[in-house]
């Protein structure tokens, strides 16, 4: 800008400048821009050139006393200030006049646009704001708005406002409890605020909110602050206290049992079942938040119900975590005692002593255990027959234990008693039927049908289990009691239990069987003594005698036999990485008849072994792996060279000894979760790896968190030496999703092995019970802060694109305009000199 002092000569120079700078031109429609503001004096905007017949120019239109043209020179000028906030555009016309002041050219339209400068600070609409927020209200959900206006051009940064919270009082945590949307002025609780606000601690906050123009971009902005007084109210949305409902209610249903209430009206309440798969729940909730039980409950069917009540907005979005409702059904005495058996049968020996136990009568009651409702009392109400006496038996009041009460039992008089026992709880009585059989005393011994079963010859190769002989003794005591049942025992002649005798309980017959392989070469003859006894002891004065004993002789004949291994089982231990060719075991067999033997392997299904046919040496044929097969079992077969039909086999059990050849790894479905949003004090969750190698190698593991500083910033891995490690989130701003955390684990084997594992950790929305309420999925979750921020960013991007387009358009337009270079004259006389 030029300031001109002194002689008119300078004006020529100025005019020259105007011409040179292209600030002059012929008469035509033109547009100019002028910055608003108070500038003293006169500003030149443009010089119109003209030729005869035009002798002078005239300006008409919205001159408003501040715009005009020098008629002879054609200089368009501004004398005074323009204000964008008052008038944004001046519409003028210029005409060319001839010497007689007759219009010979034009009129042409002249447009003067006023450009905004940032000369207005933003103003809040209110001097002070008041807001109310509920404890635990959702983070990011606005509970109030502040708005400010700026008179400057909203199409330029001058009028674009950015809100922020300057400070709030008190401020008990490092993080702010509140947040403001910098564009909309919406105030909401922050994540910290959502979890920490508590009207019991602080119930009113003063928020110092500031708004600044220039879109927060430039240093020369105006800022205005306002106080917002926020009152914290108690959260109304909470779980009702544990509920108790008495079962089998006769009152008309539904019955209201509790109420929940969302912090604002208009919420939609809904019952959410907890079980998978969901059972039918006898509860409903209405739109006032009243929870009803819909039908009488039965404690004996189900004692505890738990479910959630959710509050939703109109779109079905969850307003907060659902609250857990737990209902306990209280017992009433609505079940009579029940006898466990329709008829309980007991036995009593004729010579039983008074006070001896006969047995316990069992009865039960479905009402709640440990309460009077299920307390049972027993009483004998009837005994039949009443001979030889009444009250033959007694029952313990509390326990149902039956005892003999009179010592007058006599099978001849009464062989059985039918007894009715009353079992009573405080409200109900049930009769249980008891039968007591009087059984005989064991005063008879078993007597063999014959005392000598003669001799028997059999070949040595008879298989184990073959029945060789049927024997019979009889007992005159009462059948099917311990007094008459018979146990046969070989008391002499069979030291190695080569034979065994089984008794048929119905017939008391005995069956003599081969229990172990017979061998002519070692034991060709057995001379057996068999005795018969009862399980019940004999009464004093009676003893077993020779009538209870029988004899039997067995001869074993020789058979041409297959080779025999010296051991039936060979056990070997070998390192799993033993080289091919290592000897594992050298078995040995012989042929009883001295024939030559060849050896072979059976069941070597992994083809790990070979055998030398001549001497049976087993050796390693291929690399083995303990983790595939800890114990490898094969058979070796010895076959007679001359008769392949005669062969026998032995087992080789190979225990593979571990070497540390496996890295530690995570169990397959290892999944951990933390509740989102994170509180910052999450307890570490334990992880423990598996290592297929043997114990000594994995006593200790060293865990290392991989993935660089980003992982270390987000996650905390501790107690890294030992069997376990603990993982917890360190970065509280992690969003709800599944994280894959790379961890390296070393075992302490020699040499050590390193496992690189990926630990999956889920951040999920939890229910009141601290379990994952919903998996990390898209539907039906309430928006996390991350999604909210995402949406906001999206909106801002769109706004940004629009703003960019507007700016680009403005700039483009400006380039087309002829730019006035304003020149200020000091005083009007100089101007006059020009004319
Ligand atoms: C906020 O306003 C309430 C009355 O509306 C007042 O009791 C309280 O002291 C105010 N709090 C602050 C921090 O100014
Ligand atoms: C306004 O907030 C958004 C996100 O909420 C942020 O990306 C942006 O930088 C903020 N603008 C200013 C000027 O602080
Ligand atoms: C309810 O109680 C009555 C007696 O009080 C009983 O007869 C009925 O079986 C009971 N119902 C249930 C479901 O327990
Ligand atoms: C019970 O005793 C009666 C006679 O007192 C007899 O007729 C009946 O057969 C006996 N029942 C049994 C199972 O012993
Ligand atoms: C019993 O076994 C031992 C050793 O096992 C043996 O020496 C003895 O001959 C066997 N006796 C009979 C009668 O089988
Ligand atoms: C078998 O044993 C009985 C008695 O123990 C004896 O009398 C009898 O001579 C024995 N017989 C033989 C063949 O050993
Ligand atoms: C064994 O005792 C019973 C009586 O218990 C008797 O009848 C029998 O004759 C006796 N037998 C011998 C051989 O003594
Ligand atoms: C890491 O976790 C351990 C145990 O869970 C805890 O003692 C420690 O304070 C945590 N460290 C950080 C930085 O969070
Ligand atoms: C400019 O305006 C002032 C006062 O408004 C007036 O005195 C002066 O004459 C004007 N000058 C011209 C060149 O119009």
mmCIF file of C-alpha atoms in Angstrom, residues 31 269 767:
data_model
loop_
_atom_site.group_PDB
_atom_site.id
_atom_site.type_symbol
_atom_site.label_atom_id
_atom_site.label_comp_id
_atom_site.label_asym_id
_atom_site.label_seq_id
_atom_site.Cartn_x
_atom_site.Cartn_y
_atom_site.Cartn_z
ATOM 1 C CA UNK A 31 -16.308 -7.362 -9.581
ATOM 2 C CA UNK A 269 -37.490 -52.849 29.149
ATOM 3 C CA UNK A 767 -22.783 -58.697 32.282
#
